[in-house]
Amino acid sequence: MEINNNYKNLETSYLFSTISKKVFEFINEHPEKDIIRLGIGDVTRPLCKTVVEALQKACVEMGTQEGFHGYGPEQGYSFLREKIQKYYQNRKVNLKTQEIFISDGAKSDLGNILDIFSKKNKVLIPDPVYPVYVDTNTMDGREIVFLEANKDNNFLPVPDKNLKADIAYICSPNNPTGAVYNKDQLTAWVNWALENNAVILFDAAYESFITDKDLPRSIYEIDGAKSCAIEFCSLSKTAGFTGTRLGYTIVPLDLNYNNTELNKMWLRRQTTKFNGVSYIIQKGAEAVFSEAGQEEIKENIDYYKKNASIIADTLKKHNIWFTGGINSPYIWLKCPSNMESWEFFNCLLYNIAVVGTPGCGFGKNGEGFFRLTSFNSYEATKEAMERLDNLLSNL
Amino acid sequence: MEINNNYKNLETSYLFSTISKKVFEFINEHPEKDIIRLGIGDVTRPLCKTVVEALQKACVEMGTQEGFHGYGPEQGYSFLREKIQKYYQNRKVNLKTQEIFISDGAKSDLGNILDIFSKKNKVLIPDPVYPVYVDTNTMDGREIVFLEANKDNNFLPVPDKNLKADIAYICSPNNPTGAVYNKDQLTAWVNWALENNAVILFDAAYESFITDKDLPRSIYEIDGAKSCAIEFCSLSKTAGFTGTRLGYTIVPLDLNYNNTELNKMWLRRQTTKFNGVSYIIQKGAEAVFSEAGQEEIKENIDYYKKNASIIADTLKKHNIWFTGGINSPYIWLKCPSNMESWEFFNCLLYNIAVVGTPGCGFGKNGEGFFRLTSFNSYEATKEAMERLDNLLSNL
């Protein structure tokens, strides 16, 4: 038996293990210090009341003969697909329910979608980037070209007409930079994809943080996108489902390559290698889209957005360049005094006991940048920014 | 962009859609008939009390600040992996917790595991077979060779010494045949794999139906298996989790090919393309392995096994050859009067309004055979067998 040798080309990321190690060392040296973590990429607010009630009700149902549910449809129950259809309709995006596939999360689908593409495709990935895009393609042995995201383009690159690739990743609002593409920029992407017979994999995991009405929350708000883009979304950040697990992927019926409908291919992939999401979790997800659910999750998102604005205000006060923080839970800042990423990490840790994420961990263009997140508590975020304000005043 | 052209080689199975169509036609012609379905491959008994309570408790926890759980370990929580470790220990199989990976189901893992193997491997699959083994390898373009399972070998084939293959599938207790390999037969498989540097993918989804103490419930009860086999299991049939979704896969640390540990590869695959199973569902699964949980699920399994024995007794009475029905929820019978599979299907439907599954739908060696399942209610199964008894008495 021969293994998939592409795995040998995977690079091991030591980013989060190195952070842990450094924080551990610091705690050992300074056990009295009150560390505040703003490196967290995970939500911290509990599930909202309406969702918990729906989950509980479904658990009880599953214990009764009449309410028991066995195998469900691999692509998700209609009751949930219809709610998501309506969620898109509210933003004037019309989808058919068979274009909506329920899964256990965007990460799974972003990896698994590659099953339906040839290994010969060339892949375009912005740098800095969520590492999963690179790793999943490396596992398949696909050629990767990077698109430079940097301060000059506000970390929102658009491909040049001459750039050739078959599969392109966009994450907007972006992880790690928090930057959000506007309509013109996404239109340029869609036009590029249509001209190049490419497919866009659009990661919309943070769409619910967009409050600016002019910014697109779905790629399908752009004309032509249904002929060239697959959209991935999730309730992880929208409704605090990181530990509850539910995502959804839109594969439009108009997506057609080599005379083959991608929708049919993905349906075949999912019915063959997946058995659907738990009925219980799907009932919880349905409640997210109820009127009460939408109001309750908005409170949590607003909570995180308030934290983000406290961070943004502190950076503005000190004229520190940054992206994100308004329509995103992430703030991506240029390290002050031209520090390198790890230098600034140590500076924050040893001077004010605040932990963030060095930007260089997300790609070469991340060097000299730093990510802060809004997922800690209001109190901790405020305290951390008071410390940062002091530090920057004396730097 | 080029699609994965291997998808064009997939055969569409019309088995279950044809069954539905034929039953629908029959109902239209005979609306007065009381149809009994013994074709069901899904459990029907509700989740047991202890599990429902644990699920509910976890839902409540997730709604509190202290009890909230965000991202968990991709490979599953220790509290559950340790329970599964103990479950194996009870059968004298010693596993390390890092050899146990929690997932949303055996079907997902059986498909996804192929990511870590080269496309150049030759795959050995018994016929008749659970169609997913064939389809997932066809998607990757691997060469498939079939191993003949038939009446002569009691549908329990063992590979000949001269047979060369790299990846081999075993499902025991088997779907669709209900046949169970004994220790000698599994030892022959393990020896063959070790001699051929092959890996066995052992599907143990129905292991909990084995009550015969001499029959292995895990491939790791066989010496040497930890150096050549991956085992897939699930709570679907064990605890009625078909709609709740939880499985687990054992990748021993001793599995080493091309100087590479498969355990590390699978860990990398799962951390990159999966984000773990819902905390809520893992808490429900943990309860399955509690003392009360084990007693309660045993009641359900015994319920199905009683149904199976009613079916088996009816077939014995009429000297109909069959496998399964004792250590399995499935009964695989030779169609009486040398009927072909679909002929017998029509015979049952039109004479006694009983629905089963034609064996030919599982591969060429299934022609002339028929699958009945024990997943309907006791009352319905008993009634169906009374009708069958009458029919066979007059055939």
mmCIF file of N, CA and C in Angstrom, chain A residues 257-313:
data_model
loop_
_atom_site.group_PDB
_atom_site.id
_atom_site.type_symbol
_atom_site.label_atom_id
_atom_site.label_comp_id
_atom_site.label_asym_id
_atom_site.label_seq_id
_atom_site.Cartn_x
_atom_site.Cartn_y
_atom_site.Cartn_z
ATOM 1 N N TYR A 257 -19.215 23.274 -15.586
ATOM 2 C CA TYR A 257 -17.857 23.212 -16.140
ATOM 3 C C TYR A 257 -17.720 21.867 -16.845
ATOM 4 N N ASN A 258 -17.044 21.827 -17.971
ATOM 5 C CA ASN A 258 -16.926 20.592 -18.774
ATOM 6 C C ASN A 258 -18.299 19.926 -18.936
ATOM 7 N N ASN A 259 -19.321 20.721 -19.221
ATOM 8 C CA ASN A 259 -20.687 20.190 -19.385
ATOM 9 C C ASN A 259 -21.186 19.394 -18.195
ATOM 10 N N THR A 260 -20.707 19.741 -17.026
ATOM 11 C CA THR A 260 -21.129 19.012 -15.835
ATOM 12 C C THR A 260 -21.606 20.010 -14.786
ATOM 13 N N GLU A 261 -22.744 19.721 -14.188
ATOM 14 C CA GLU A 261 -23.273 20.596 -13.137
ATOM 15 C C GLU A 261 -22.561 20.299 -11.821
ATOM 16 N N LEU A 262 -21.932 21.301 -11.258
ATOM 17 C CA LEU A 262 -21.239 21.091 -9.979
ATOM 18 C C LEU A 262 -22.229 20.744 -8.862
ATOM 19 N N ASN A 263 -23.435 21.269 -8.971
ATOM 20 C CA ASN A 263 -24.452 20.962 -7.956
ATOM 21 C C ASN A 263 -24.693 19.451 -7.863
ATOM 22 N N LYS A 264 -24.809 18.814 -9.029
ATOM 23 C CA LYS A 264 -25.032 17.358 -9.055
ATOM 24 C C LYS A 264 -23.820 16.603 -8.505
ATOM 25 N N MET A 265 -22.626 17.109 -8.834
ATOM 26 C CA MET A 265 -21.401 16.447 -8.342
ATOM 27 C C MET A 265 -21.315 16.544 -6.823
ATOM 28 N N TRP A 266 -21.621 17.726 -6.286
ATOM 29 C CA TRP A 266 -21.533 17.914 -4.826
ATOM 30 C C TRP A 266 -22.604 17.070 -4.128
ATOM 31 N N LEU A 267 -23.782 16.997 -4.739
ATOM 32 C CA LEU A 267 -24.843 16.149 -4.176
ATOM 33 C C LEU A 267 -24.366 14.698 -4.125
ATOM 34 N N ARG A 268 -23.716 14.270 -5.202
ATOM 35 C CA ARG A 268 -23.230 12.895 -5.251
ATOM 36 C C ARG A 268 -22.129 12.688 -4.206
ATOM 37 N N ARG A 269 -21.232 13.665 -4.089
ATOM 38 C CA ARG A 269 -20.173 13.590 -3.073
ATOM 39 C C ARG A 269 -20.774 13.464 -1.680
ATOM 40 N N GLN A 270 -21.733 14.323 -1.376
ATOM 41 C CA GLN A 270 -22.287 14.343 -0.026
ATOM 42 C C GLN A 270 -23.140 13.100 0.267
ATOM 43 N N THR A 271 -23.916 12.636 -0.696
ATOM 44 C CA THR A 271 -24.731 11.449 -0.438
ATOM 45 C C THR A 271 -23.842 10.196 -0.299
ATOM 46 N N THR A 272 -22.647 10.239 -0.872
ATOM 47 C CA THR A 272 -21.749 9.081 -0.822
ATOM 48 C C THR A 272 -20.828 9.105 0.399
ATOM 49 N N LYS A 273 -20.378 10.298 0.810
ATOM 50 C CA LYS A 273 -19.373 10.381 1.875
ATOM 51 C C LYS A 273 -19.861 11.116 3.115
ATOM 52 N N PHE A 274 -21.152 11.301 3.263
ATOM 53 C CA PHE A 274 -21.680 12.069 4.394
ATOM 54 C C PHE A 274 -23.081 11.557 4.671
ATOM 55 N N ASN A 275 -23.511 11.679 5.928
ATOM 56 C CA ASN A 275 -24.843 11.170 6.252
ATOM 57 C C ASN A 275 -25.721 12.223 6.902
ATOM 58 N N GLY A 276 -25.404 13.492 6.634
ATOM 59 C CA GLY A 276 -26.250 14.564 7.160
ATOM 60 C C GLY A 276 -25.863 14.969 8.567
ATOM 61 N N VAL A 277 -26.394 16.117 8.978
ATOM 62 C CA VAL A 277 -26.129 16.661 10.310
ATOM 63 C C VAL A 277 -27.220 16.162 11.254
ATOM 64 N N SER A 278 -26.871 15.983 12.504
ATOM 65 C CA SER A 278 -27.809 15.549 13.529
ATOM 66 C C SER A 278 -29.136 16.310 13.443
ATOM 67 N N TYR A 279 -30.231 15.585 13.514
ATOM 68 C CA TYR A 279 -31.564 16.207 13.532
ATOM 69 C C TYR A 279 -31.648 17.247 14.646
ATOM 70 N N ILE A 280 -31.090 16.922 15.798
ATOM 71 C CA ILE A 280 -31.140 17.823 16.962
ATOM 72 C C ILE A 280 -30.483 19.165 16.624
ATOM 73 N N ILE A 281 -29.296 19.095 16.054
ATOM 74 C CA ILE A 281 -28.542 20.315 15.726
ATOM 75 C C ILE A 281 -29.266 21.112 14.634
ATOM 76 N N GLN A 282 -29.860 20.407 13.674
ATOM 77 C CA GLN A 282 -30.601 21.117 12.617
ATOM 78 C C GLN A 282 -31.806 21.855 13.203
ATOM 79 N N LYS A 283 -32.440 21.273 14.213
ATOM 80 C CA LYS A 283 -33.569 21.968 14.861
ATOM 81 C C LYS A 283 -33.057 23.204 15.616
ATOM 82 N N GLY A 284 -31.898 23.088 16.246
ATOM 83 C CA GLY A 284 -31.294 24.257 16.901
ATOM 84 C C GLY A 284 -30.966 25.351 15.895
ATOM 85 N N ALA A 285 -30.441 24.926 14.737
ATOM 86 C CA ALA A 285 -30.092 25.891 13.684
ATOM 87 C C ALA A 285 -31.334 26.576 13.137
ATOM 88 N N GLU A 286 -32.415 25.810 13.007
ATOM 89 C CA GLU A 286 -33.672 26.399 12.526
ATOM 90 C C GLU A 286 -34.079 27.571 13.428
ATOM 91 N N ALA A 287 -33.901 27.381 14.745
ATOM 92 C CA ALA A 287 -34.299 28.419 15.708
ATOM 93 C C ALA A 287 -33.458 29.697 15.568
ATOM 94 N N VAL A 288 -32.221 29.543 15.062
ATOM 95 C CA VAL A 288 -31.377 30.727 14.817
ATOM 96 C C VAL A 288 -32.086 31.675 13.853
ATOM 97 N N PHE A 289 -32.819 31.101 12.895
ATOM 98 C CA PHE A 289 -33.444 31.901 11.845
ATOM 99 C C PHE A 289 -34.858 32.362 12.195
ATOM 100 N N SER A 290 -35.313 32.033 13.402
ATOM 101 C CA SER A 290 -36.623 32.551 13.849
ATOM 102 C C SER A 290 -36.451 34.025 14.216
ATOM 103 N N GLU A 291 -37.569 34.725 14.380
ATOM 104 C CA GLU A 291 -37.490 36.148 14.705
ATOM 105 C C GLU A 291 -36.756 36.347 16.032
ATOM 106 N N ALA A 292 -37.157 35.586 17.045
ATOM 107 C CA ALA A 292 -36.509 35.705 18.360
ATOM 108 C C ALA A 292 -35.031 35.337 18.266
ATOM 109 N N GLY A 293 -34.733 34.266 17.526
ATOM 110 C CA GLY A 293 -33.351 33.820 17.352
ATOM 111 C C GLY A 293 -32.484 34.908 16.733
ATOM 112 N N GLN A 294 -33.003 35.531 15.676
ATOM 113 C CA GLN A 294 -32.239 36.583 14.995
ATOM 114 C C GLN A 294 -31.957 37.766 15.925
ATOM 115 N N GLU A 295 -32.948 38.100 16.745
ATOM 116 C CA GLU A 295 -32.737 39.211 17.698
ATOM 117 C C GLU A 295 -31.679 38.846 18.730
ATOM 118 N N GLU A 296 -31.773 37.613 19.236
ATOM 119 C CA GLU A 296 -30.829 37.194 20.283
ATOM 120 C C GLU A 296 -29.396 37.076 19.764
ATOM 121 N N ILE A 297 -29.234 36.539 18.555
ATOM 122 C CA ILE A 297 -27.846 36.419 18.048
ATOM 123 C C ILE A 297 -27.288 37.805 17.727
ATOM 124 N N LYS A 298 -28.176 38.730 17.357
ATOM 125 C CA LYS A 298 -27.713 40.101 17.067
ATOM 126 C C LYS A 298 -27.102 40.727 18.325
ATOM 127 N N GLU A 299 -27.696 40.431 19.462
ATOM 128 C CA GLU A 299 -27.148 40.950 20.724
ATOM 129 C C GLU A 299 -25.703 40.477 20.921
ATOM 130 N N ASN A 300 -25.464 39.189 20.651
ATOM 131 C CA ASN A 300 -24.104 38.653 20.802
ATOM 132 C C ASN A 300 -23.137 39.279 19.801
ATOM 133 N N ILE A 301 -23.586 39.386 18.549
ATOM 134 C CA ILE A 301 -22.713 39.987 17.523
ATOM 135 C C ILE A 301 -22.406 41.436 17.897
ATOM 136 N N ASP A 302 -23.428 42.153 18.355
ATOM 137 C CA ASP A 302 -23.211 43.549 18.771
ATOM 138 C C ASP A 302 -22.224 43.636 19.935
ATOM 139 N N TYR A 303 -22.309 42.657 20.819
ATOM 140 C CA TYR A 303 -21.383 42.593 21.956
ATOM 141 C C TYR A 303 -19.939 42.512 21.451
ATOM 142 N N TYR A 304 -19.701 41.576 20.503
ATOM 143 C CA TYR A 304 -18.339 41.437 19.959
ATOM 144 C C TYR A 304 -17.934 42.686 19.171
ATOM 145 N N LYS A 305 -18.901 43.254 18.449
ATOM 146 C CA LYS A 305 -18.584 44.430 17.623
ATOM 147 C C LYS A 305 -18.224 45.634 18.503
ATOM 148 N N LYS A 306 -18.841 45.699 19.671
ATOM 149 C CA LYS A 306 -18.496 46.776 20.604
ATOM 150 C C LYS A 306 -17.049 46.602 21.065
ATOM 151 N N ASN A 307 -16.683 45.354 21.368
ATOM 152 C CA ASN A 307 -15.285 45.079 21.717
ATOM 153 C C ASN A 307 -14.349 45.511 20.588
ATOM 154 N N ALA A 308 -14.725 45.150 19.358
ATOM 155 C CA ALA A 308 -13.895 45.503 18.197
ATOM 156 C C ALA A 308 -13.733 47.009 18.103
ATOM 157 N N SER A 309 -14.798 47.739 18.377
ATOM 158 C CA SER A 309 -14.712 49.199 18.228
ATOM 159 C C SER A 309 -13.836 49.809 19.317
ATOM 160 N N ILE A 310 -13.819 49.195 20.501
ATOM 161 C CA ILE A 310 -12.922 49.679 21.561
ATOM 162 C C ILE A 310 -11.456 49.514 21.114
ATOM 163 N N ILE A 311 -11.181 48.369 20.511
ATOM 164 C CA ILE A 311 -9.816 48.125 20.015
ATOM 165 C C ILE A 311 -9.489 49.141 18.909
ATOM 166 N N ALA A 312 -10.437 49.279 17.962
ATOM 167 C CA ALA A 312 -10.214 50.201 16.830
ATOM 168 C C ALA A 312 -9.979 51.628 17.330
ATOM 169 N N ASP A 313 -10.769 52.070 18.303
ATOM 170 C CA ASP A 313 -10.623 53.437 18.825
ATOM 171 C C ASP A 313 -9.241 53.665 19.433
#
